[in-house]
Each structure stands twice: as structure tokens, then as C-alpha cells.
Amino acid sequence: MSNFNHKFIIMKKYLLLSIISLAAISCELDDNLNPNKVLADQVAPNLRLSGASTTAYAVQAGVVTSGERGGMNLLGNAWTNTWSGNYAQFGNPFITESNLNFTTTYRQAIFTDMYKAVTRFQRIIDFGNQYPNYVAIAKIQKAYYMQYIVDLYGNVPYTDAFKEANNPTPKYDKDVDVYKGLVSELLDAKNLIGSYGTNVSFAVTASSDPIFKGSMTKWNEFANTVLLKFAVRLSNTTNTQGIALRNQIISALSGATFISADVAINPGYSGATTDALNPLYNAFGIKTAAGASNTNGYLLMTASDHAVKVLQGDASKITSGIQDSRIEFLFTKGKQYNNTTAGGATGYYGYPQGMTNDDYKVHMGYTVDARKPLTENFSLLAGLFTSATGASSNGYLMMKAESELLQAEAALRGYAGFSNDQAHFNNAITASFTFDGKAADAASYIANISSKAKVGWTGSTEDKIAAIQYQRWVALINYNGIESYINYLRTGYPETPLSTISTQPNKPWRLLYPADEYSNNSANVPVVTQAQVFTKNEFTPFIYK
């Protein structure tokens, strides 16, 4: 933690782009460039919130400041076998994602950059009751993002974290204690909104809030939904404190309302500069801000063979016989590989995760001496990633489908105050089809899957739990892969095959702590080996055991 605290120390001033209408797409500026000479601790929350919100979302979506492209979204889409490396374009793409032979340097920016981002929320929280609604918003987002860190790492810094120079080497807290602390912050936020949410003297300006434009009613609903996500995450834990926390949350949510629309973020994204791009598009969109091909982003991956076959109802998959029209929004069409430059039939074709070009030639019935596959033979990301307006499109913290699926699972599991599990499940599917521009197909799809165990609402309770995870996965493909992966670890669903070159018998239960931590905070960071990542043990996040 010392490494990124140091970065905060040497960058003491903030450029608040909301002042100049770019809505804080970046919010740090070196002393030598700051035109106003405003000390960081003097910048009020209304000038901080947009930059803090945008920076944190970028880590979720796929852009991290260290230059390590992909963030949590790439990791989740890779480990749910949704994306595959594009061997037609690169020599060894997605090797570590596929063989699972990773070290402490692997994806360490997820940890370091998220702590940087959450520290910005903490600086808002530090203002206390002087800006109660801003503090509430900061607490809600802090809890939302820190939950991912706990779910990916287990024990992490919390009580001593976010203090920058005052404590550059914070101790690690137990994961269950961090969960308890984050839930407490969410409940504090709700209390603040209850006391000050309608008080015009403490109103949040629309320009400072790139998510709900100052609506504290919507922030309260989002806080409820995040609390529900905590409760559902705790559904299978055997930890006594975790069970007590789950019950506390369920009681606190009595009579609560939840988000009923996608939680979008847009501080003024545009194609004007790289920093102004929607971070999803920046990481994975077809063009750079300069108009060049985004070779190391868009062309890095294809749809996986697994994802394409599932969405097309291949006989080898649990969706056998069910065509899902959402594939048209999610992936482009390609020309089937047939050992010619022209290619064969137009359709959806994924690369089997882990296969090399030679492997794929043989897989398709040719010899290793056949023509090299071309990018045009495969399905790539579609939707906003190829759209002319993708650079300025909204980002999404959470989709309506997620809220509905959380309520469906809570009702199915018998959480007090929750009901209508099937209705929420169907609402989630409808919301997903609507988001993907296929609203007219939702009803027929729901009818078609009504007898498909682990896909539609049928069978045992376990089958329905599996169906919820399956529909979550489809709803979040390309947009928030890490959410689907964490729920896969929590429940074992949906079907998520290993790559053809995996060196491990199963997917990892957690990430390794970053090398930066072992270099700069060695007295506090737990020592976790690669082998321990793939088994359940004392270092496995408590929600999975």
C-alpha cells in the first residue's frame, strides 16, 4: 500500500474538470501544472465527487492508471470463459488468463488502483456533516467498490487504510470485519440521507454527480441494492459473524425499495481525448481517440467458443436448442474458417479458450499446414464497442437486471420481506433484452426456457439458483465480467469450463496480493502462495466457505 500512498503524497493538487465542463474525467494534476494552486485538502466535496466516481468506475470497466489494460472487467470475462485471446491477431494473447499460472505481478493494478480511487471517496467522507449528502454518496460508492476487493483478496487493509502519508503501511483486517465495516458505512449513508436528503441547504448539484444527478432518493435505492448484494453474497457462508451480518442486513431492508433502472455513469464522456473516453470504450472499443484501430484492446480478444455455443443453443451446452437473440448485440458476425482467405458461412464463431492457431486448424478439421485463421473468421465485441457513439456512451455500475436477480435470489432463499422470485427473474430477463435492444424477443425467450433447468425458472431450488447465475452472466457479458465471476465462485454456476491449457484443476478462489505490497508493506501483507489460491484454506475469502 505504501507505493500508491506515495503517489498521493507527491500529487497534492486536483484538476477538477467539472469546473471546465469535462466533468472530472481525470482529477489529478502535478503541482507544476496547477493553474489555481489549490491544496487538495481544501477542495470541497462538490468539486471532488465527479472525479472520484469516474476514477473508481474506470477500474471496474477496464482502464487502470498504471497502463495495465483490462481491469476487473477483462479478468471476469476471461475467467467466465466469455472472451478468448485473439490468436489470429496476436502471438500469445490471454496466456495467463488461460493457463492460470499467475504471480504477484498479475493484475496488481486492480488492488492498487482501486485503493487509490476509494481514497478519493474517503477524502469526501472526511468532511463529515458539513456536506452530509456528499458524504453519503461517497460512503455508498466506497462500500460498493471495496466489496469487490474483499471478494477478490479476502483480508485487506480497511481500518488503517486511506490515510495516505499518515499511515503508508496499513495493517490488514479480516475480510468479515471489512464486510461489517462496509455494511455499517452503507447504513450510515442511509441515515444521512434520511436526515438531510430533502434539505435544500445540503443538496447535491446535478453537475457534481455523474450517476444520479443529485437525486438522493435514487442514491438511497442504490444503497439498498448494494446492501442486498452484500446479503446475497453471504448466502452460503458458514462464518457465524457473516451469518449474523446477513440477518442484520435483511432486517434493515424491511420495506426497502431498490433500483428499477440501470445505474449509469456519464461525467461527459467524449471522443475528444483518450482521458475523455468512456472507459469501457477506451479499453475495448474499436477505435482510439485518435481514430486508429484499438489493436491492443478491441482486437485483443474474440468471443469464446463456449460463449457463442451457449448463446446459440449448441447441443453440447445446457441451453441446447435455445437461440438467444442477445448474441446479436453482444458479438459481431464472422466468416467461418475454411482454409481460405474469403472464409465460409457468415455467423457467430468463437475461439476455444487456450487454443493456438495450429490447434484451431486441427479443431476445424484441417492440418497444421493449413492457412492461418484471420480475425475476420471470429466474432468480436459488438454494441457500444463498435458504435460511432461508443466513446460518449454511458458506463454502468449496475444494471436493472442485476437488481431484479438479487431480489429473485433473496426471495428464493427465503429472506424475510422478499417475495415473487419468479416475477423478479422474468423482469431481469426482460430488462436484459431491453438493454440489448431486443425487448420484443424477451417474452418468447422466457417461454422457450421455461422447461430448461439451470437456464429458466424450473426444477429444484438449486436449478433456479443456477438459472439466476446464468441469466446474470448473459446480462453482464462485456460490461461487468467480474460480478459474474464472483457469483460463479459463490454458487458454482453458470457452467464455466477451464481453458484447453489450464495448469490448474479449477478456477482461482482469489487473486494474489500485489508485488507492490510485498515490497512496501511486507510487515503486514499475508504471505499467500499460488497453490493456496486454488484451494479453500485460511486465505480464501470467507464468503466462499
Coordinates of C-alpha atoms in Angstrom, one line a residue:
M1 CA 0.0 0.0 0.0
S2 CA 2.9 2.3 0.6
N3 CA 3.6 2.6 -3.2
F4 CA 0.3 4.1 -4.0
N5 CA 0.1 6.2 -0.9
H6 CA 3.4 7.7 -2.0
K7 CA 1.8 8.7 -5.4
F8 CA -0.8 10.6 -3.5
I9 CA 1.8 12.4 -1.5
I10 CA 3.6 13.7 -4.5
M11 CA 0.4 14.7 -6.3
K12 CA -1.1 17.1 -3.9
K13 CA -3.4 19.1 -6.1
Y14 CA -6.5 18.2 -8.1
L15 CA -7.6 19.3 -11.5
L16 CA -11.4 19.5 -11.3
L17 CA -12.5 19.2 -14.9
S18 CA -16.2 19.6 -13.9
I19 CA -15.3 23.3 -13.5
I20 CA -14.5 23.5 -17.2
S21 CA -17.3 21.2 -18.3
L22 CA -15.4 18.0 -18.8
A23 CA -16.9 16.7 -15.6
A24 CA -13.8 15.4 -13.9
I25 CA -12.8 12.6 -16.2
S26 CA -9.4 13.0 -14.6
C27 CA -8.8 14.8 -11.4
E28 CA -5.1 14.9 -10.5
L29 CA -2.6 17.4 -11.7
D30 CA 1.0 17.9 -10.9
D31 CA 2.0 21.0 -8.9
N32 CA 3.8 22.5 -11.8
L33 CA 0.7 22.4 -13.9
N34 CA -2.0 23.5 -11.5
P35 CA -3.4 26.9 -12.6
N36 CA -5.2 27.6 -9.3
K37 CA -2.7 26.5 -6.6
V38 CA -5.5 24.9 -4.7
L39 CA -4.4 22.5 -2.0
A40 CA -6.0 19.1 -2.2
D41 CA -7.4 19.2 1.3
Q42 CA -9.1 22.5 0.5
V43 CA -11.1 21.2 -2.4
A44 CA -14.7 20.8 -1.4
P45 CA -16.7 17.6 -2.0
N46 CA -18.9 19.1 -4.7
L47 CA -15.7 19.5 -6.7
R48 CA -14.3 16.1 -5.9
L49 CA -17.3 13.7 -6.4
S50 CA -17.4 13.5 -10.1
G51 CA -13.7 12.7 -10.4
A52 CA -13.8 10.1 -7.6
S53 CA -16.8 8.4 -9.1
T54 CA -15.3 8.3 -12.6
T55 CA -11.9 7.0 -11.5
A56 CA -13.4 4.2 -9.5
Y57 CA -15.7 3.1 -12.3
A58 CA -12.8 3.0 -14.7
V59 CA -11.1 0.3 -12.7
Q60 CA -14.3 -1.8 -12.8
A61 CA -14.8 -1.1 -16.5
G62 CA -11.3 -1.8 -17.7
V63 CA -9.0 1.2 -17.5
V64 CA -6.3 1.5 -14.8
T65 CA -3.9 4.3 -14.4
S66 CA -0.8 2.0 -14.4
G67 CA -1.4 1.3 -18.0
E68 CA -2.4 -2.3 -17.3
R69 CA -5.3 -2.6 -19.6
G70 CA -8.4 -4.6 -18.8
G71 CA -9.1 -4.1 -15.1
M72 CA -11.8 -6.2 -13.4
N73 CA -13.9 -6.5 -16.5
L74 CA -11.4 -8.3 -18.6
L75 CA -10.5 -10.6 -15.8
G76 CA -14.1 -11.6 -15.2
N77 CA -14.9 -12.1 -18.9
A78 CA -11.8 -14.2 -19.3
W79 CA -12.3 -16.4 -16.2
T80 CA -16.0 -17.0 -17.0
N81 CA -14.8 -18.2 -20.4
T82 CA -16.7 -15.5 -22.2
W83 CA -13.7 -14.0 -24.0
S84 CA -10.8 -15.7 -25.6
G85 CA -7.4 -14.4 -26.8
N86 CA -7.4 -13.5 -30.5
Y87 CA -4.6 -15.7 -31.8
A88 CA -5.4 -14.6 -35.3
Q89 CA -4.0 -11.2 -34.3
F90 CA -1.5 -11.9 -31.6
G91 CA 1.1 -14.5 -30.8
N92 CA 0.2 -15.3 -27.2
P93 CA -2.9 -13.5 -26.1
F94 CA -4.7 -14.3 -22.8
I95 CA -2.0 -16.8 -21.9
T96 CA -2.1 -16.1 -18.1
E97 CA -5.9 -15.8 -18.2
S98 CA -6.0 -19.2 -19.8
N99 CA -3.2 -21.2 -18.2
L100 CA -3.8 -19.7 -14.7
N101 CA -0.1 -19.6 -14.0
F102 CA -0.1 -16.2 -12.4
T103 CA 2.2 -14.5 -9.8
T104 CA 2.0 -11.4 -7.5
T105 CA 2.6 -9.1 -10.5
Y106 CA -0.6 -10.3 -12.3
R107 CA -3.4 -7.8 -12.4
Q108 CA -2.0 -6.0 -9.4
A109 CA -3.4 -2.7 -10.6
I110 CA -6.9 -4.0 -9.6
F111 CA -5.8 -3.7 -6.0
T112 CA -3.6 -0.6 -6.2
D113 CA -5.8 1.5 -8.5
M114 CA -9.0 0.6 -6.6
Y115 CA -7.4 1.7 -3.3
K116 CA -6.3 5.0 -5.0
A117 CA -9.9 5.5 -6.2
V118 CA -11.6 4.7 -2.9
T119 CA -9.2 7.0 -1.1
R120 CA -10.8 9.8 -3.0
F121 CA -14.2 8.8 -1.6
Q122 CA -12.6 8.8 1.9
R123 CA -11.4 12.4 1.5
I124 CA -15.0 13.3 0.8
I125 CA -16.2 11.3 3.8
D126 CA -13.7 13.2 6.0
F127 CA -15.7 16.4 5.6
G128 CA -18.4 14.9 7.8
N129 CA -21.7 16.7 8.4
Q130 CA -20.7 19.8 6.6
Y131 CA -21.6 18.0 3.4
P132 CA -23.8 15.2 4.6
N133 CA -25.3 14.1 1.3
Y134 CA -21.9 14.1 -0.5
V135 CA -20.6 12.0 2.4
A136 CA -23.5 9.6 2.0
I137 CA -22.8 9.2 -1.7
A138 CA -19.1 8.6 -1.0
K139 CA -19.8 6.0 1.6
I140 CA -22.2 4.1 -0.8
Q141 CA -19.6 4.0 -3.5
K142 CA -16.8 3.2 -1.1
A143 CA -18.8 0.1 0.0
Y144 CA -19.8 -0.8 -3.5
Y145 CA -16.2 -0.9 -4.8
M146 CA -14.5 -2.2 -1.7
Q147 CA -16.7 -5.2 -1.7
Y148 CA -15.0 -6.3 -4.9
I149 CA -11.6 -6.0 -3.3
V150 CA -12.7 -8.2 -0.3
D151 CA -14.3 -10.7 -2.6
L152 CA -11.1 -11.0 -4.7
Y153 CA -8.5 -10.8 -2.0
G154 CA -10.0 -11.8 1.4
N155 CA -8.2 -9.9 4.2
V156 CA -7.3 -6.4 3.1
P157 CA -6.4 -3.0 4.7
Y158 CA -9.5 -1.1 5.9
T159 CA -9.4 0.5 9.3
D160 CA -5.8 1.8 8.7
A161 CA -6.3 2.3 5.0
F162 CA -6.9 5.5 3.0
K163 CA -4.8 7.7 5.3
E164 CA -2.1 8.4 2.8
A165 CA 1.1 9.9 4.3
N166 CA -0.4 9.4 7.8
N167 CA -0.1 5.6 7.5
P168 CA 1.6 4.3 4.4
T169 CA 1.8 0.8 5.7
P170 CA -1.7 -0.1 7.0
K171 CA -2.5 -3.4 8.7
Y172 CA -4.7 -6.0 7.2
D173 CA -8.2 -6.5 8.6
K174 CA -10.1 -9.8 8.5
D175 CA -12.4 -10.0 5.5
V176 CA -15.5 -10.5 7.6
D177 CA -14.7 -7.4 9.6
V178 CA -14.3 -5.4 6.5
Y179 CA -17.7 -6.6 5.3
K180 CA -19.1 -5.5 8.7
G181 CA -17.5 -2.1 8.3
L182 CA -18.7 -1.6 4.8
V183 CA -22.3 -2.5 5.8
S184 CA -22.0 0.0 8.6
E185 CA -21.0 2.7 6.2
L186 CA -24.0 1.9 4.0
L187 CA -26.3 2.1 6.9
D188 CA -24.7 5.4 8.0
A189 CA -25.2 6.7 4.4
K190 CA -28.9 5.8 4.6
N191 CA -29.2 7.6 7.9
L192 CA -27.6 10.7 6.5
I193 CA -30.0 10.6 3.5
G194 CA -32.9 10.2 5.9
S195 CA -31.8 13.3 7.8
Y196 CA -30.5 15.6 5.1
G197 CA -31.7 14.1 1.7
T198 CA -34.5 16.6 1.2
N199 CA -32.8 19.5 2.8
V200 CA -32.1 22.0 0.1
S201 CA -29.3 23.6 2.1
F202 CA -27.3 20.3 1.6
A203 CA -28.4 19.5 -1.9
V204 CA -26.0 17.7 -4.2
T205 CA -25.7 19.6 -7.5
A206 CA -26.6 17.7 -10.7
S207 CA -23.3 18.7 -12.3
S208 CA -21.2 17.2 -9.5
D209 CA -22.9 13.8 -9.5
P210 CA -22.4 11.9 -12.8
I211 CA -24.6 9.0 -11.7
F212 CA -27.9 10.2 -10.2
K213 CA -27.5 13.9 -10.8
G214 CA -28.1 14.7 -7.1
S215 CA -31.2 12.5 -6.6
M216 CA -30.8 11.3 -3.0
T217 CA -33.9 9.1 -3.4
K218 CA -32.1 7.2 -6.1
W219 CA -28.9 7.0 -4.0
N220 CA -31.0 5.6 -1.2
E221 CA -32.4 2.9 -3.5
F222 CA -28.9 2.1 -4.7
A223 CA -27.6 1.8 -1.1
N224 CA -30.5 -0.6 -0.5
T225 CA -29.5 -2.6 -3.6
V226 CA -25.8 -2.7 -2.6
L227 CA -26.9 -3.9 0.9
L228 CA -28.9 -6.6 -0.7
K229 CA -25.9 -7.6 -2.8
F230 CA -23.9 -8.0 0.5
A231 CA -26.7 -10.2 1.9
V232 CA -26.8 -12.4 -1.2
R233 CA -23.1 -12.7 -1.2
L234 CA -23.4 -14.0 2.3
S235 CA -25.9 -16.7 1.4
N236 CA -23.6 -19.7 1.6
T237 CA -21.1 -18.6 4.2
T238 CA -20.7 -20.8 7.3
N239 CA -18.9 -17.9 9.2
T240 CA -21.0 -17.1 12.2
Q241 CA -20.3 -13.4 12.0
G242 CA -21.2 -13.5 8.3
I243 CA -24.5 -15.2 9.0
A244 CA -25.3 -12.6 11.7
L245 CA -24.4 -9.8 9.3
R246 CA -26.6 -11.3 6.7
N247 CA -29.5 -11.4 9.1
Q248 CA -28.8 -7.8 10.2
I249 CA -28.9 -6.6 6.6
I250 CA -32.2 -8.5 5.8
S251 CA -33.8 -6.9 8.9
A252 CA -32.5 -3.4 7.9
L253 CA -34.0 -3.8 4.4
S254 CA -37.6 -4.3 5.6
G255 CA -39.8 -2.3 3.3
A256 CA -36.9 -1.1 1.2
T257 CA -37.1 -0.1 -2.4
F258 CA -34.4 -1.0 -4.9
I259 CA -33.1 0.4 -8.1
S260 CA -35.5 0.0 -11.0
A261 CA -33.3 1.2 -13.8
D262 CA -29.7 0.8 -15.0
V263 CA -27.2 2.7 -12.8
A264 CA -25.5 4.7 -15.5
I265 CA -22.5 7.0 -15.1
N266 CA -21.5 9.7 -17.6
P267 CA -19.5 12.7 -16.4
G268 CA -19.3 14.0 -20.0
Y269 CA -17.6 11.1 -21.9
S270 CA -16.5 12.0 -25.4
G271 CA -14.1 11.1 -28.1
A272 CA -12.1 14.3 -27.8
T273 CA -9.2 12.8 -25.9
T274 CA -8.1 9.4 -24.5
D275 CA -8.9 10.5 -21.0
A276 CA -12.4 11.6 -22.0
L277 CA -13.4 8.3 -23.5
N278 CA -16.0 6.1 -21.8
P279 CA -13.6 3.7 -20.0
L280 CA -15.3 0.6 -21.5
Y281 CA -14.8 2.0 -25.0
N282 CA -11.3 3.2 -24.1
A283 CA -10.3 -0.3 -23.0
F284 CA -12.2 -2.4 -25.6
G285 CA -13.7 -0.1 -28.2
I286 CA -12.9 -0.5 -31.9
K287 CA -11.1 2.9 -32.2
T288 CA -8.7 5.1 -30.2
A289 CA -9.4 8.7 -29.6
A290 CA -7.1 9.5 -32.5
G291 CA -9.2 7.3 -34.8
A292 CA -6.7 4.5 -35.1
S293 CA -7.5 0.8 -34.6
N294 CA -7.5 -0.1 -31.0
T295 CA -5.3 -3.1 -31.6
N296 CA -4.3 -3.8 -28.0
G297 CA -7.9 -3.5 -26.8
Y298 CA -10.6 -4.3 -29.3
L299 CA -8.5 -6.8 -31.3
L300 CA -7.0 -8.5 -28.2
M301 CA -9.9 -10.8 -27.7
T302 CA -12.7 -12.7 -29.5
A303 CA -15.9 -14.2 -28.2
S304 CA -15.1 -17.6 -26.7
D305 CA -16.3 -20.8 -28.4
H306 CA -18.1 -21.6 -25.1
A307 CA -20.0 -18.3 -25.1
V308 CA -21.1 -18.5 -28.7
K309 CA -22.2 -22.1 -28.4
V310 CA -24.2 -21.4 -25.2
L311 CA -25.9 -18.3 -26.7
Q312 CA -26.8 -20.3 -29.9
G313 CA -28.1 -23.3 -28.1
D314 CA -25.5 -25.8 -29.1
A315 CA -26.3 -29.4 -28.3
S316 CA -23.3 -29.7 -26.1
K317 CA -24.5 -26.9 -23.8
I318 CA -27.2 -26.6 -21.1
T319 CA -29.1 -24.2 -23.5
S320 CA -29.4 -26.9 -26.2
G321 CA -31.9 -25.9 -28.8
I322 CA -32.5 -22.4 -27.4
Q323 CA -31.4 -19.5 -29.6
D324 CA -30.7 -16.2 -27.6
S325 CA -31.0 -13.2 -29.8
R326 CA -28.9 -11.1 -27.4
I327 CA -25.9 -12.5 -29.1
E328 CA -26.6 -10.0 -31.9
F329 CA -25.9 -7.1 -29.5
L330 CA -23.0 -8.8 -27.7
F331 CA -20.9 -10.0 -30.6
T332 CA -20.2 -9.4 -34.3
K333 CA -20.5 -12.0 -37.0
G334 CA -17.5 -13.5 -38.8
K335 CA -16.8 -15.8 -41.7
Q336 CA -16.3 -19.4 -40.7
Y337 CA -12.7 -20.6 -41.0
N338 CA -12.4 -22.9 -44.0
N339 CA -8.8 -22.6 -45.0
T340 CA -9.5 -19.8 -47.5
T341 CA -9.0 -16.1 -47.3
A342 CA -12.6 -15.5 -48.2
G343 CA -13.9 -17.6 -45.3
G344 CA -17.1 -19.6 -45.3
A345 CA -20.7 -19.0 -44.0
T346 CA -21.4 -15.8 -42.1
G347 CA -22.3 -16.5 -38.4
Y348 CA -21.1 -16.4 -34.9
Y349 CA -17.7 -18.1 -34.3
G350 CA -15.7 -18.1 -31.1
Y351 CA -12.2 -19.1 -30.4
P352 CA -11.8 -22.0 -27.9
Q353 CA -10.1 -20.5 -24.9
G354 CA -6.4 -21.6 -24.9
M355 CA -6.1 -23.0 -28.4
T356 CA -3.3 -21.8 -30.6
N357 CA -3.7 -21.2 -34.4
D358 CA -2.5 -24.7 -35.1
D359 CA -4.8 -26.2 -32.5
Y360 CA -7.7 -24.4 -34.1
K361 CA -6.9 -25.6 -37.6
V362 CA -7.0 -29.2 -36.3
H363 CA -10.1 -28.4 -34.3
M364 CA -11.8 -27.3 -37.6
G365 CA -10.7 -30.4 -39.4
Y366 CA -7.6 -29.2 -41.2
T367 CA -3.9 -29.9 -40.8
V368 CA -1.4 -27.6 -39.1
D369 CA -0.1 -26.7 -42.6
A370 CA -3.5 -25.0 -43.4
R371 CA -3.9 -21.3 -43.7
K372 CA -3.6 -19.2 -40.6
P373 CA -7.0 -18.1 -39.2
L374 CA -7.9 -14.5 -39.7
T375 CA -9.6 -12.1 -37.3
E376 CA -12.4 -11.9 -39.8
N377 CA -13.2 -15.6 -39.0
F378 CA -14.3 -14.7 -35.5
S379 CA -16.9 -12.8 -33.5
L380 CA -15.6 -9.7 -31.7
L381 CA -17.3 -7.4 -29.2
A382 CA -20.4 -5.5 -30.6
G383 CA -22.8 -3.0 -29.1
L384 CA -21.2 0.2 -27.9
F385 CA -17.7 -1.2 -28.6
T386 CA -18.3 -0.8 -32.4
S387 CA -20.8 2.1 -32.2
A388 CA -20.0 5.5 -33.6
T389 CA -21.2 6.9 -30.3
G390 CA -19.5 4.4 -28.1
A391 CA -16.8 6.8 -26.9
S392 CA -19.5 9.1 -25.4
S393 CA -21.9 6.3 -24.2
N394 CA -22.9 5.7 -20.6
G395 CA -20.9 3.5 -18.4
Y396 CA -22.8 1.2 -16.0
L397 CA -22.1 0.5 -12.3
M398 CA -25.1 -1.9 -12.1
M399 CA -27.8 -2.9 -14.4
K400 CA -31.5 -3.2 -13.7
A401 CA -31.3 -6.9 -14.4
E402 CA -28.8 -7.3 -11.5
S403 CA -31.2 -5.6 -9.1
E404 CA -34.0 -7.9 -10.2
L405 CA -31.8 -11.0 -10.0
L406 CA -30.7 -10.1 -6.5
Q407 CA -34.4 -9.8 -5.4
A408 CA -35.2 -13.1 -7.1
E409 CA -32.4 -14.9 -5.3
A410 CA -33.3 -13.3 -1.9
A411 CA -36.9 -14.4 -2.3
L412 CA -35.9 -17.9 -3.5
R413 CA -33.7 -18.3 -0.5
G414 CA -36.5 -17.3 1.9
Y415 CA -35.0 -13.9 3.0
A416 CA -37.7 -12.2 5.2
G417 CA -39.6 -9.5 3.3
F418 CA -38.8 -10.8 -0.2
S419 CA -41.2 -12.5 -2.5
N420 CA -42.2 -13.0 -6.1
D421 CA -39.0 -14.8 -7.0
Q422 CA -40.1 -15.9 -10.5
A423 CA -41.5 -12.5 -11.3
H424 CA -38.2 -10.8 -10.5
F425 CA -36.4 -13.4 -12.5
N426 CA -38.5 -12.7 -15.6
N427 CA -38.2 -9.0 -15.0
A428 CA -34.4 -9.4 -15.1
I429 CA -34.5 -11.2 -18.4
T430 CA -36.8 -8.6 -19.9
A431 CA -34.5 -5.8 -18.6
S432 CA -31.5 -7.5 -20.2
F433 CA -33.2 -8.0 -23.5
T434 CA -34.3 -4.3 -23.4
F435 CA -30.8 -3.2 -22.7
D436 CA -29.5 -5.2 -25.6
G437 CA -32.1 -3.8 -28.0
K438 CA -34.1 -7.0 -28.2
A439 CA -37.2 -6.2 -26.0
A440 CA -39.6 -7.8 -28.5
D441 CA -37.9 -11.2 -28.0
A442 CA -38.0 -11.4 -24.2
A443 CA -41.4 -13.0 -23.8
S444 CA -40.8 -15.8 -26.3
Y445 CA -37.4 -16.4 -24.8
I446 CA -38.8 -16.7 -21.3
A447 CA -41.4 -19.2 -22.7
N448 CA -38.8 -21.2 -24.5
I449 CA -36.5 -21.6 -21.5
S450 CA -39.4 -22.4 -19.1
S451 CA -38.5 -26.1 -19.1
K452 CA -34.7 -25.7 -19.3
A453 CA -33.2 -26.4 -15.9
K454 CA -30.4 -24.1 -14.9
V455 CA -31.4 -21.6 -17.6
G456 CA -35.2 -21.0 -17.0
W457 CA -37.4 -21.0 -13.9
T458 CA -37.9 -24.7 -13.5
G459 CA -36.7 -27.7 -11.5
S460 CA -35.2 -27.7 -8.0
T461 CA -34.2 -24.7 -5.9
E462 CA -30.6 -25.4 -6.8
D463 CA -31.6 -25.4 -10.5
K464 CA -33.2 -22.0 -10.0
I465 CA -30.1 -20.7 -8.2
A466 CA -28.1 -21.8 -11.3
A467 CA -30.6 -20.1 -13.6
I468 CA -30.2 -16.8 -11.8
Q469 CA -26.4 -17.0 -12.2
Y470 CA -26.8 -18.0 -15.8
Q471 CA -29.0 -15.0 -16.6
R472 CA -26.7 -12.7 -14.6
W473 CA -23.8 -13.9 -16.7
V474 CA -25.6 -13.2 -20.0
A475 CA -26.8 -9.8 -18.8
L476 CA -23.3 -8.7 -17.9
I477 CA -21.3 -10.1 -20.7
N478 CA -18.8 -7.5 -21.9
Y479 CA -19.9 -5.0 -19.3
N480 CA -19.1 -6.3 -15.8
G481 CA -17.4 -9.7 -16.0
I482 CA -16.1 -9.7 -12.5
E483 CA -19.5 -9.7 -11.0
S484 CA -20.4 -12.9 -12.8
Y485 CA -17.1 -14.5 -11.8
I486 CA -17.6 -13.7 -8.1
N487 CA -21.1 -15.2 -8.3
Y488 CA -19.7 -18.3 -10.0
L489 CA -17.3 -18.8 -7.2
R490 CA -20.1 -18.2 -4.7
T491 CA -22.5 -20.7 -6.3
G492 CA -20.6 -22.9 -8.8
Y493 CA -22.8 -21.5 -11.6
P494 CA -23.1 -21.0 -14.5
E495 CA -21.2 -23.7 -16.4
T496 CA -17.7 -22.2 -16.8
P497 CA -15.2 -24.6 -18.5
L498 CA -11.5 -24.3 -18.0
S499 CA -9.4 -23.4 -21.0
T500 CA -7.6 -26.1 -23.0
I501 CA -4.2 -25.1 -21.5
S502 CA -5.2 -24.6 -17.8
T503 CA -2.4 -25.8 -15.5
Q504 CA -4.9 -25.9 -12.6
P505 CA -7.9 -28.2 -11.8
N506 CA -10.2 -25.3 -11.1
K507 CA -10.6 -21.6 -11.3
P508 CA -8.8 -19.5 -8.6
W509 CA -10.7 -18.6 -5.5
R510 CA -8.8 -15.3 -5.2
L511 CA -6.0 -13.2 -6.6
L512 CA -2.6 -12.9 -5.1
Y513 CA -1.7 -9.8 -3.2
P514 CA 0.3 -7.5 -5.5
A515 CA 4.1 -7.4 -5.6
D516 CA 3.9 -3.7 -4.6
E517 CA 2.5 -4.7 -1.3
Y518 CA 5.2 -7.3 -0.6
S519 CA 7.8 -4.6 -1.4
N520 CA 6.4 -1.7 0.5
N521 CA 4.1 -3.2 3.2
S522 CA 5.8 -6.5 3.9
A523 CA 5.3 -6.4 7.7
N524 CA 1.5 -6.5 7.2
V525 CA 0.6 -8.3 4.0
P526 CA -0.2 -12.0 4.4
V527 CA 2.0 -14.4 2.5
V528 CA -0.1 -16.4 0.1
T529 CA 1.3 -18.9 -2.4
Q530 CA 0.0 -19.7 -5.8
A531 CA -1.0 -23.2 -4.7
Q532 CA -3.2 -21.7 -1.9
V533 CA -5.1 -19.6 -4.5
F534 CA -6.6 -22.8 -6.0
T535 CA -7.7 -24.5 -2.8
K536 CA -10.0 -23.5 0.0
N537 CA -8.0 -22.5 3.1
E538 CA -7.5 -19.7 5.6
F539 CA -6.7 -17.3 2.8
T540 CA -9.9 -17.9 0.8
P541 CA -12.4 -15.1 1.1
F542 CA -14.9 -16.0 3.8
I543 CA -18.0 -15.7 1.5
Y544 CA -16.9 -18.8 -0.4
K545 CA -16.6 -21.1 2.6

